[in-house]
CSV table of C-alpha atoms and ligand atoms in Angstrom, one decimal:
chain,number,residue,atom,x,y,z
A,1,MET,CA,-0.5,-14.9,17.7
A,2,ARG,CA,2.4,-15.5,15.2
A,3,GLU,CA,1.2,-19.0,14.5
A,4,SER,CA,-2.3,-17.9,14.0
A,5,ALA,CA,-1.3,-15.0,11.6
A,6,GLU,CA,0.9,-17.4,9.6
A,7,ARG,CA,-1.7,-20.1,9.4
A,8,THR,CA,-4.3,-17.6,8.2
A,9,LEU,CA,-1.9,-16.2,5.5
A,10,GLN,CA,-0.8,-19.7,4.4
A,11,SER,CA,-4.3,-21.1,4.0
A,12,ALA,CA,-5.5,-18.0,2.1
A,13,ALA,CA,-2.4,-18.1,-0.2
A,14,LYS,CA,-2.8,-21.8,-0.8
A,15,LYS,CA,-6.5,-21.2,-1.8
A,16,LEU,CA,-5.1,-18.8,-4.4
A,17,GLY,CA,-3.1,-21.7,-5.9
A,18,MET,CA,0.3,-20.3,-4.8
A,19,SER,CA,3.2,-22.8,-4.7
A,20,ASP,CA,4.6,-23.8,-1.3
A,21,ASN,CA,7.7,-21.9,-2.2
A,22,ASP,CA,5.9,-18.7,-2.9
A,23,VAL,CA,3.8,-19.1,0.2
A,24,ALA,CA,7.0,-19.6,2.3
A,25,LEU,CA,8.5,-16.4,0.7
A,26,LEU,CA,5.4,-14.5,1.6
A,27,VAL,CA,5.4,-15.5,5.2
A,28,GLN,CA,9.1,-15.0,5.8
A,29,ALA,CA,10.2,-11.5,6.9
A,30,GLU,CA,12.8,-9.9,4.7
A,31,ARG,CA,14.9,-8.8,7.7
A,32,GLU,CA,14.8,-9.1,11.5
A,33,HIS,CA,16.7,-6.9,13.9
A,34,VAL,CA,16.9,-8.1,17.5
A,35,PHE,CA,19.3,-6.2,19.7
A,36,ASP,CA,19.9,-4.9,23.2
A,37,LEU,CA,19.8,-1.2,24.1
A,38,THR,CA,21.5,0.1,27.3
A,39,ILE,CA,20.8,3.4,28.8
A,40,GLY,CA,22.4,5.1,31.8
A,41,LYS,CA,25.9,4.4,33.1
A,42,GLY,CA,27.5,2.3,35.8
A,43,GLU,CA,25.2,1.0,38.5
A,44,HIS,CA,22.3,3.0,36.9
A,45,ALA,CA,22.6,1.2,33.6
A,46,LYS,CA,19.5,-0.5,32.3
A,47,THR,CA,19.4,-2.9,29.3
A,48,PHE,CA,16.3,-3.7,27.2
A,49,GLU,CA,15.7,-6.1,24.3
A,50,ALA,CA,14.6,-4.3,21.1
A,51,PHE,CA,13.1,-5.4,17.8
A,52,ARG,CA,12.4,-4.3,14.3
A,53,VAL,CA,10.9,-6.8,11.8
A,54,GLN,CA,10.9,-5.6,8.2
A,55,HIS,CA,8.4,-8.0,6.8
A,56,SER,CA,7.9,-6.9,3.2
A,57,SER,CA,9.1,-4.1,0.9
A,58,ARG,CA,7.6,-5.5,-2.2
A,59,ARG,CA,5.1,-2.6,-2.6
A,60,GLY,CA,7.1,0.2,-1.0
A,61,PRO,CA,9.0,1.2,2.2
A,62,HIS,CA,8.3,-0.9,5.3
A,63,LYS,CA,5.6,0.7,7.4
A,64,GLY,CA,4.5,0.0,11.0
A,65,GLY,CA,4.5,1.1,14.6
A,66,ILE,CA,7.0,0.8,17.5
A,67,ARG,CA,5.5,-0.4,20.8
A,68,PHE,CA,7.0,-0.1,24.2
A,69,HIS,CA,5.6,-2.9,26.4
A,70,PRO,CA,7.1,-5.4,28.8
A,71,GLN,CA,5.5,-8.3,26.9
A,72,VAL,CA,6.9,-7.4,23.4
A,73,ASP,CA,8.7,-10.3,21.9
A,74,ILE,CA,9.9,-11.4,18.5
A,75,ASP,CA,6.9,-13.5,17.7
A,76,GLU,CA,4.5,-10.7,18.5
A,77,VAL,CA,6.5,-8.3,16.4
A,78,ARG,CA,6.7,-10.8,13.5
A,79,ALA,CA,2.9,-11.3,13.5
A,80,LEU,CA,2.2,-7.6,13.6
A,81,ALA,CA,4.7,-6.9,10.8
A,82,MET,CA,3.0,-9.4,8.6
A,83,LEU,CA,-0.4,-8.0,9.4
A,84,MET,CA,0.9,-4.5,8.3
A,85,SER,CA,2.1,-5.9,4.9
A,86,LEU,CA,-1.4,-7.4,4.4
A,87,LYS,CA,-3.1,-4.2,5.6
A,88,THR,CA,-1.2,-1.8,3.3
A,89,ALA,CA,-1.7,-4.1,0.4
A,90,ALA,CA,-5.5,-4.6,1.1
A,91,VAL,CA,-6.1,-0.8,1.0
A,92,GLY,CA,-3.7,-0.2,-1.9
A,93,LEU,CA,-1.0,1.9,-0.2
A,94,PRO,CA,2.5,2.0,-1.8
A,95,PHE,CA,4.0,0.7,1.4
A,96,GLY,CA,5.1,-2.6,2.8
A,97,GLY,CA,4.9,-3.9,6.3
A,98,GLY,CA,7.1,-3.7,9.4
A,99,LYS,CA,6.8,-3.5,13.2
A,100,GLY,CA,9.1,-2.7,16.1
A,101,GLY,CA,9.2,-2.7,19.8
A,102,ILE,CA,11.2,-2.5,23.0
A,103,SER,CA,10.5,-4.9,25.8
A,104,VAL,CA,10.1,-2.2,28.5
A,105,ASP,CA,7.5,-0.8,30.8
A,106,PRO,CA,7.7,2.9,30.1
A,107,ARG,CA,5.9,3.7,33.5
A,108,HIS,CA,9.2,2.6,35.2
A,109,LEU,CA,11.3,5.1,33.3
A,110,SER,CA,11.9,8.8,33.8
A,111,GLU,CA,11.2,11.1,30.8
A,112,ALA,CA,14.9,11.6,30.3
A,113,GLU,CA,15.4,7.8,30.3
A,114,LEU,CA,12.6,7.4,27.8
A,115,GLU,CA,14.1,9.9,25.5
A,116,GLU,CA,17.5,8.3,25.8
A,117,LEU,CA,16.0,4.9,24.9
A,118,SER,CA,14.0,6.3,22.0
A,119,ARG,CA,17.1,7.9,20.5
A,120,ALA,CA,19.2,4.8,21.1
A,121,TYR,CA,16.7,2.8,19.1
A,122,VAL,CA,17.1,5.1,16.1
A,123,ARG,CA,20.9,5.0,16.4
A,124,HIS,CA,20.9,1.3,16.2
A,125,LEU,CA,18.7,1.1,13.2
A,126,VAL,CA,19.7,4.2,11.3
A,127,GLU,CA,21.2,2.3,8.4
A,128,HIS,CA,18.0,0.4,7.9
A,129,ILE,CA,15.2,3.0,8.2
A,130,GLY,CA,14.4,6.3,6.4
A,131,PRO,CA,11.8,7.8,4.1
A,132,ASP,CA,12.3,5.3,1.3
A,133,LYS,CA,13.4,2.3,3.4
A,134,ASP,CA,11.3,1.9,6.5
A,135,VAL,CA,8.9,4.5,8.0
A,136,PRO,CA,8.0,3.7,11.7
A,137,ALA,CA,5.1,5.2,13.6
A,138,PRO,CA,3.7,5.2,17.2
A,139,ASP,CA,2.0,2.2,18.6
A,140,VAL,CA,1.1,0.9,22.1
A,141,ASN,CA,2.6,3.3,24.7
A,142,THR,CA,4.4,5.4,22.2
A,143,ASN,CA,3.1,8.8,20.9
A,144,SER,CA,4.1,11.9,19.0
A,145,VAL,CA,6.5,12.9,21.8
A,146,VAL,CA,8.5,9.7,21.4
A,147,ILE,CA,8.3,10.0,17.6
A,148,ASP,CA,9.5,13.6,17.7
A,149,TRP,CA,12.7,12.5,19.6
A,150,MET,CA,13.2,9.7,17.1
A,151,VAL,CA,12.9,12.1,14.1
A,152,ASP,CA,15.3,14.5,15.7
A,153,GLU,CA,17.9,11.7,16.2
A,154,PHE,CA,17.4,10.6,12.7
A,155,GLU,CA,18.0,14.1,11.3
A,156,ARG,CA,21.1,14.6,13.5
A,157,LEU,CA,22.6,11.4,12.2
A,158,THR,CA,21.7,11.6,8.5
A,159,GLY,CA,21.0,15.3,7.7
A,160,ASP,CA,17.6,14.3,6.3
A,161,THR,CA,15.2,17.2,7.0
A,162,THR,CA,12.1,16.0,5.1
A,163,LYS,CA,10.6,14.6,8.4
A,164,ALA,CA,9.3,11.7,6.2
A,165,SER,CA,11.4,9.2,8.1
A,166,PHE,CA,8.6,8.6,10.7
A,167,THR,CA,4.9,9.3,10.9
A,168,GLY,CA,2.8,10.2,13.9
A,169,LYS,CA,4.8,13.3,14.6
A,170,SER,CA,3.3,16.3,16.4
A,171,VAL,CA,1.6,18.6,14.0
A,172,ALA,CA,4.1,21.3,14.8
A,173,ASN,CA,6.9,18.9,13.7
A,174,GLY,CA,5.4,17.8,10.4
A,175,GLY,CA,2.6,15.6,11.6
A,176,SER,CA,-0.7,15.5,9.8
A,177,VAL,CA,-3.9,16.9,11.1
A,178,GLY,CA,-6.6,14.2,11.4
A,179,ARG,CA,-4.3,11.4,12.5
A,180,GLU,CA,-5.7,11.1,16.0
A,181,ALA,CA,-9.3,10.4,14.8
A,182,ALA,CA,-8.2,8.5,11.6
A,183,THR,CA,-8.7,4.9,12.7
A,184,GLY,CA,-12.1,5.5,14.2
A,185,ARG,CA,-13.1,7.7,11.2
A,186,GLY,CA,-11.9,5.1,8.7
A,187,GLY,CA,-13.9,2.4,10.7
A,188,LEU,CA,-17.0,4.5,10.4
A,189,HIS,CA,-16.6,4.9,6.6
A,190,ALA,CA,-16.0,1.1,6.3
A,191,LEU,CA,-19.2,0.4,8.2
A,192,GLN,CA,-21.3,2.9,6.3
A,193,GLU,CA,-20.1,1.5,3.0
A,194,VAL,CA,-21.0,-2.1,4.0
A,195,LEU,CA,-24.4,-0.9,5.1
A,196,LYS,CA,-24.9,0.9,1.8
A,197,ARG,CA,-23.9,-2.2,-0.2
A,198,LYS,CA,-26.4,-4.2,1.9
A,199,GLU,CA,-29.1,-1.5,1.2
A,200,LEU,CA,-29.4,-0.9,5.0
A,201,GLU,CA,-28.2,2.7,5.1
A,202,ARG,CA,-31.7,4.1,5.4
A,203,ARG,CA,-32.6,2.1,8.5
A,204,VAL,CA,-31.7,3.1,12.0
A,205,ILE,CA,-28.8,0.8,13.0
A,206,THR,CA,-28.0,0.2,16.6
A,207,VAL,CA,-24.3,0.0,17.6
A,208,ALA,CA,-22.3,-1.2,20.6
A,209,VAL,CA,-18.6,-0.4,20.9
A,210,GLN,CA,-16.1,-2.4,23.0
A,211,GLY,CA,-13.2,-0.1,24.1
A,212,PHE,CA,-13.2,3.6,24.8
A,213,GLY,CA,-9.5,4.5,24.0
A,214,ASN,CA,-8.3,6.4,21.0
A,215,VAL,CA,-10.0,4.2,18.4
A,216,GLY,CA,-13.2,3.4,20.3
A,217,TYR,CA,-13.8,6.9,21.4
A,218,TRP,CA,-13.4,8.5,18.0
A,219,PHE,CA,-15.5,5.8,16.3
A,220,ALA,CA,-18.2,6.3,19.0
A,221,LYS,CA,-18.1,10.1,18.8
A,222,LEU,CA,-18.3,10.2,15.0
A,223,ALA,CA,-20.9,7.4,14.9
A,224,SER,CA,-23.1,9.2,17.4
A,225,GLU,CA,-23.2,12.2,14.9
A,226,ALA,CA,-24.4,10.0,12.0
A,227,LYS,CA,-28.2,10.1,11.4
A,228,ASN,CA,-28.6,6.4,10.6
A,229,LEU,CA,-26.7,5.1,13.6
A,230,ARG,CA,-27.8,4.9,17.2
A,231,LEU,CA,-25.0,4.2,19.7
A,232,ILE,CA,-26.6,2.2,22.5
A,233,ALA,CA,-23.6,0.8,24.5
A,234,VAL,CA,-19.9,1.3,25.1
A,235,SER,CA,-17.4,-0.5,27.4
A,236,ASP,CA,-14.0,-0.1,28.8
A,237,SER,CA,-11.8,-2.5,30.8
A,238,ARG,CA,-14.1,-2.3,33.8
A,239,TYR,CA,-17.7,-1.8,32.7
A,240,THR,CA,-20.3,-1.8,30.0
A,241,LEU,CA,-22.6,1.3,29.8
A,242,ARG,CA,-25.9,0.8,28.0
A,243,VAL,CA,-28.7,3.3,27.1
A,244,ASN,CA,-31.2,2.0,24.6
A,245,GLU,CA,-32.3,5.5,23.6
A,246,GLY,CA,-28.7,6.4,22.6
A,247,LEU,CA,-25.6,7.7,24.3
A,248,ASP,CA,-24.3,11.3,24.4
A,249,ILE,CA,-20.6,10.5,23.8
A,250,ASP,CA,-19.2,13.8,25.1
A,251,ALA,CA,-21.1,13.3,28.4
A,252,VAL,CA,-19.8,9.7,28.5
A,253,ARG,CA,-16.3,11.0,28.2
A,254,VAL,CA,-16.8,13.5,30.9
A,255,ALA,CA,-18.2,10.7,33.2
A,256,LYS,CA,-15.2,8.6,32.5
A,257,LEU,CA,-12.8,11.5,33.3
A,258,ARG,CA,-14.7,12.0,36.6
A,259,GLY,CA,-14.1,8.4,37.6
A,260,GLY,CA,-16.1,6.0,35.4
A,261,PHE,CA,-19.3,5.1,33.5
A,262,ASP,CA,-21.1,5.2,36.9
A,263,PHE,CA,-21.0,9.0,36.7
A,264,TYR,CA,-23.2,9.0,33.5
A,265,GLU,CA,-26.6,10.0,34.4
A,266,ARG,CA,-28.7,7.4,32.6
A,267,GLY,CA,-28.6,3.8,31.6
A,268,SER,CA,-27.3,0.5,33.1
A,269,VAL,CA,-23.7,-0.2,34.1
A,270,THR,CA,-22.7,-3.9,34.1
A,271,SER,CA,-19.5,-6.0,33.6
A,272,ALA,CA,-17.1,-5.2,30.8
A,273,GLU,CA,-17.7,-8.6,29.2
A,274,ASP,CA,-21.4,-7.8,28.8
A,275,ILE,CA,-20.7,-5.7,25.8
A,276,ILE,CA,-20.2,-8.8,23.7
A,277,GLY,CA,-23.8,-10.0,24.2
A,278,VAL,CA,-25.6,-6.6,23.7
A,279,GLN,CA,-28.6,-7.0,21.4
A,280,CYS,CA,-27.7,-4.6,18.6
A,281,ASP,CA,-27.1,-4.6,14.8
A,282,VAL,CA,-23.3,-3.9,14.9
A,283,LEU,CA,-20.8,-4.9,17.5
A,284,VAL,CA,-17.6,-2.9,17.1
A,285,LEU,CA,-14.5,-4.4,18.7
A,286,ALA,CA,-12.0,-1.6,19.4
A,287,ALA,CA,-10.1,-2.8,22.5
A,288,LEU,CA,-8.1,-6.0,22.4
A,289,GLU,CA,-7.0,-8.9,20.2
A,290,GLY,CA,-8.9,-12.1,20.9
A,291,ALA,CA,-11.8,-10.3,22.6
A,292,VAL,CA,-14.3,-12.7,20.9
A,293,HIS,CA,-13.2,-16.3,21.5
A,294,ILE,CA,-14.6,-19.8,21.6
A,295,GLY,CA,-15.7,-19.2,25.2
A,296,ASN,CA,-17.9,-16.2,24.5
A,297,VAL,CA,-18.8,-16.3,20.8
A,298,HIS,CA,-22.2,-17.8,21.6
A,299,ARG,CA,-23.1,-14.5,23.3
A,300,VAL,CA,-22.7,-12.4,20.2
A,301,LYS,CA,-26.2,-11.3,18.9
A,302,ALA,CA,-25.2,-8.7,16.4
A,303,PRO,CA,-25.5,-9.7,12.7
A,304,PHE,CA,-22.5,-7.4,11.9
A,305,VAL,CA,-19.1,-7.3,13.7
A,306,LEU,CA,-16.6,-4.5,12.9
A,307,GLU,CA,-13.0,-5.4,13.7
A,308,LEU,CA,-11.2,-2.1,14.7
A,309,ALA,CA,-8.6,-3.7,17.0
A,310,ASN,CA,-6.1,-6.0,15.5
A,311,GLY,CA,-7.3,-9.6,15.5
A,312,PRO,CA,-10.2,-9.1,18.0
A,313,VAL,CA,-12.0,-12.3,16.8
A,314,SER,CA,-10.1,-15.6,17.3
A,315,GLN,CA,-10.0,-18.0,14.3
A,316,GLU,CA,-12.4,-20.5,16.0
A,317,ALA,CA,-14.8,-17.7,17.0
A,318,TYR,CA,-14.6,-16.4,13.5
A,319,ASP,CA,-15.6,-19.8,12.1
A,320,GLY,CA,-18.5,-20.0,14.5
A,321,LEU,CA,-19.7,-16.5,13.5
A,322,THR,CA,-19.5,-17.0,9.8
A,323,GLN,CA,-21.4,-20.4,10.0
A,324,ARG,CA,-24.2,-18.4,11.7
A,325,GLY,CA,-24.2,-15.9,8.9
A,326,THR,CA,-22.7,-13.0,10.9
A,327,VAL,CA,-20.9,-10.6,8.7
A,328,VAL,CA,-17.4,-9.8,10.0
A,329,VAL,CA,-15.7,-6.7,8.5
A,330,PRO,CA,-12.0,-7.6,8.8
A,331,ASP,CA,-9.3,-5.6,10.6
A,332,ILE,CA,-7.0,-5.2,7.7
A,333,VAL,CA,-9.6,-3.0,6.0
A,334,ALA,CA,-11.7,-1.8,8.9
A,335,ASN,CA,-8.9,-0.4,11.0
A,336,ALA,CA,-6.6,0.8,8.1
A,337,GLY,CA,-7.6,4.5,8.6
A,338,GLY,CA,-4.5,5.1,10.8
A,339,VAL,CA,-2.0,3.8,8.3
A,340,ILE,CA,-3.8,5.6,5.5
A,341,VAL,CA,-3.4,9.0,7.2
A,342,SER,CA,0.2,8.0,8.0
A,343,TYR,CA,0.7,7.6,4.3
A,344,LEU,CA,-0.9,11.0,3.7
A,345,GLU,CA,1.5,12.5,6.3
A,346,TRP,CA,4.5,11.0,4.5
A,347,LEU,CA,3.2,12.4,1.2
A,348,GLN,CA,2.8,15.9,2.8
A,349,ASN,CA,6.4,15.7,4.2
A,350,LYS,CA,7.8,14.6,0.9
A,351,ALA,CA,6.2,17.4,-1.0
A,352,ASN,CA,6.8,19.9,1.9
A,353,GLU,CA,3.0,20.6,2.2
A,354,HIS,CA,0.5,20.9,5.0
A,355,TRP,CA,-3.0,19.8,4.0
A,356,SER,CA,-6.2,20.9,5.7
A,357,GLU,CA,-8.1,18.5,7.8
A,358,GLU,CA,-10.9,18.5,5.2
A,359,ARG,CA,-8.5,17.3,2.5
A,360,VAL,CA,-7.0,14.6,4.7
A,361,ASN,CA,-10.4,13.3,5.7
A,362,GLU,CA,-11.6,13.3,2.1
A,363,GLU,CA,-8.5,11.3,1.0
A,364,LEU,CA,-9.0,8.9,3.9
A,365,GLN,CA,-12.6,8.3,2.9
A,366,LYS,CA,-11.6,7.6,-0.7
A,367,TYR,CA,-9.1,5.0,0.2
A,368,ILE,CA,-11.4,3.2,2.7
A,369,VAL,CA,-14.5,3.3,0.4
A,370,ARG,CA,-12.4,1.9,-2.5
A,371,ALA,CA,-11.0,-0.9,-0.4
A,372,VAL,CA,-14.4,-1.9,1.0
A,373,ASP,CA,-16.0,-1.9,-2.4
A,374,ASN,CA,-13.2,-4.0,-3.8
A,375,MET,CA,-13.5,-6.4,-0.9
A,376,ILE,CA,-17.3,-6.8,-1.2
A,377,SER,CA,-17.1,-7.2,-5.0
A,378,THR,CA,-14.4,-9.9,-4.6
A,379,ALA,CA,-16.4,-11.6,-1.9
A,380,ASP,CA,-19.6,-11.6,-3.9
A,381,ALA,CA,-18.0,-12.7,-7.1
A,382,SER,CA,-16.1,-15.6,-5.5
A,383,ARG,CA,-18.8,-16.4,-2.8
A,384,ILE,CA,-16.3,-16.0,0.0
A,385,SER,CA,-16.3,-14.0,3.2
A,386,TYR,CA,-15.2,-10.4,3.5
A,387,LYS,CA,-12.1,-11.6,5.4
A,388,GLU,CA,-11.1,-14.1,2.8
A,389,ALA,CA,-11.7,-11.5,0.1
A,390,ALA,CA,-9.6,-8.9,1.8
A,391,LEU,CA,-6.8,-11.4,2.2
A,392,LYS,CA,-7.1,-12.6,-1.4
A,393,ILE,CA,-6.7,-9.0,-2.6
A,394,ALA,CA,-3.8,-8.3,-0.3
A,395,ILE,CA,-1.9,-11.5,-1.2
A,396,ARG,CA,-2.5,-11.2,-4.9
A,397,ARG,CA,-1.1,-7.6,-4.8
A,398,LEU,CA,1.9,-8.8,-2.7
A,399,ASN,CA,2.5,-11.7,-5.0
A,400,GLU,CA,2.3,-9.5,-8.2
A,401,ALA,CA,4.7,-7.0,-6.7
B,501,NAD,P1,-6.0,2.5,23.6
B,501,NAD,O1,-5.0,2.0,24.6
B,501,NAD,O2,-6.2,4.0,23.5
B,501,NAD,O3,-7.5,2.0,24.1
B,501,NAD,C1,-7.8,0.7,24.4
B,501,NAD,C2,-9.1,0.7,25.2
B,501,NAD,O4,-9.5,-0.7,25.4
B,501,NAD,C3,-9.1,1.4,26.5
B,501,NAD,O5,-10.2,2.2,26.6
B,501,NAD,C4,-9.2,0.2,27.5
B,501,NAD,O6,-9.8,0.6,28.7
B,501,NAD,C5,-10.0,-0.7,26.7
B,501,NAD,N1,-10.0,-2.1,27.2
B,501,NAD,C6,-9.0,-2.8,27.7
B,501,NAD,N2,-9.4,-4.0,28.1
B,501,NAD,C7,-10.8,-4.1,27.8
B,501,NAD,C8,-11.8,-5.0,28.0
B,501,NAD,N3,-11.5,-6.2,28.5
B,501,NAD,N4,-13.0,-4.7,27.6
B,501,NAD,C9,-13.3,-3.5,27.1
B,501,NAD,N5,-12.4,-2.5,26.9
B,501,NAD,C10,-11.1,-2.8,27.3
B,501,NAD,O7,-5.8,1.8,22.3
B,501,NAD,P2,-6.3,2.2,20.8
B,501,NAD,O8,-5.3,3.1,20.2
B,501,NAD,O9,-7.7,2.7,20.9
B,501,NAD,O10,-6.3,0.8,20.1
B,501,NAD,C11,-7.3,-0.2,20.3
B,501,NAD,C12,-7.0,-1.4,19.4
B,501,NAD,O11,-7.0,-0.9,18.0
B,501,NAD,C13,-5.6,-2.0,19.6
B,501,NAD,O12,-5.8,-3.4,19.3
B,501,NAD,C14,-4.8,-1.4,18.6
B,501,NAD,O13,-3.7,-2.3,18.2
B,501,NAD,C15,-5.7,-1.3,17.4
B,501,NAD,N6,-5.4,-0.3,16.4
B,501,NAD,C16,-5.2,1.0,16.8
B,501,NAD,C17,-4.9,1.9,15.8
B,501,NAD,C18,-4.7,3.4,16.2
B,501,NAD,O14,-4.6,4.2,15.2
B,501,NAD,N7,-4.6,3.7,17.4
B,501,NAD,C19,-4.8,1.5,14.4
B,501,NAD,C20,-5.0,0.2,14.1
B,501,NAD,C21,-5.3,-0.7,15.1
């Protein structure tokens, strides 16, 4: 993943005419923290490897999540930190990029151990993070509970009471309304803007969504409320559910809570992989990295692919898709809704304000629409793909900064 992220960045930067030295500076993280954290005492002590990569602060404080996962390693954190620098730059946020993680399976820890580990992570990094240095957020297997512990530890150690040291807090503890739906909502704005620019917004567009977690669910829910979209298929890690007349997403959610898509009253239920080949206008990838790869890219029938997961189309698959004329809306713009609302949370904390959900959603839409318009204009002017255009904008901004 790191090699592929670096290669993508290097080739885009070289196309912009940057010198080898500037390219190397762009790829290199400013600082990497790799450390062990021990919780418990004596025979109950447990030690975990922890990471924080601060990739770039050229445009503002480092920004990026902290994931708790047994497979977290330095290469993954490096790649994700770099992706964050590109994402914040592509959508014009005054933030840089960073990422953190602990190599741990949180299911094997008690709640008290999880809290001890979360607080220990902050104690180790306290000199290097904070509202104007590095503002972490939740990621895989971390949530507002973990972040609230971290903020509390940061406040205890530094006396900072702005709450702007982390985003993704609970709303009662300074979090922003609208954060939960933000990535799915931002993805929908991105899609609608692309359809508008292609003069397709008056047609009924059929949509299939891979992934029914936070991002996939919210995208599907909001898309099913849009008049011009018809959601015809969703998938999770086990099955694809397909109803050509359109899905009732609330009923799908209830079916999933009852045990799975089998409990939905209509449609066909087939293997999880089948979502890739659904005949539709837009395939939304909201589950995993590398979901479309060289082995299954031939199955994709949709003329539009919306990347809501990070890196859900491998480079080889991407080359195949673009050769066929498929339009890929790239992750660094399409899934930036989460980090945009994180920025809005940080702004609210700094000003000691609490905005309404309406205001948060309006601001989110403005950022996404501006970023998509900029990306499409750059792509059209230079006759390059949306992904190349988004990278070009991000790299140029990073380089200028
Ligand atoms: P999540 O854990 O809530 O959901 C992931 C979903 O993917 C689950 O429904 C899971 O069942 C499904 N899944 C797993 N394997 C699958 C498979 N083979 N086929 C179909 N579905 C499968 O995660 P999330 O927060 O929704 O994030 C999804 C992706 O979006 C991740 O790549 C994440 O890094 C990225 N992302 C998330 C955010 C955010 O705000 N949550 C922001 C930017 C990017």
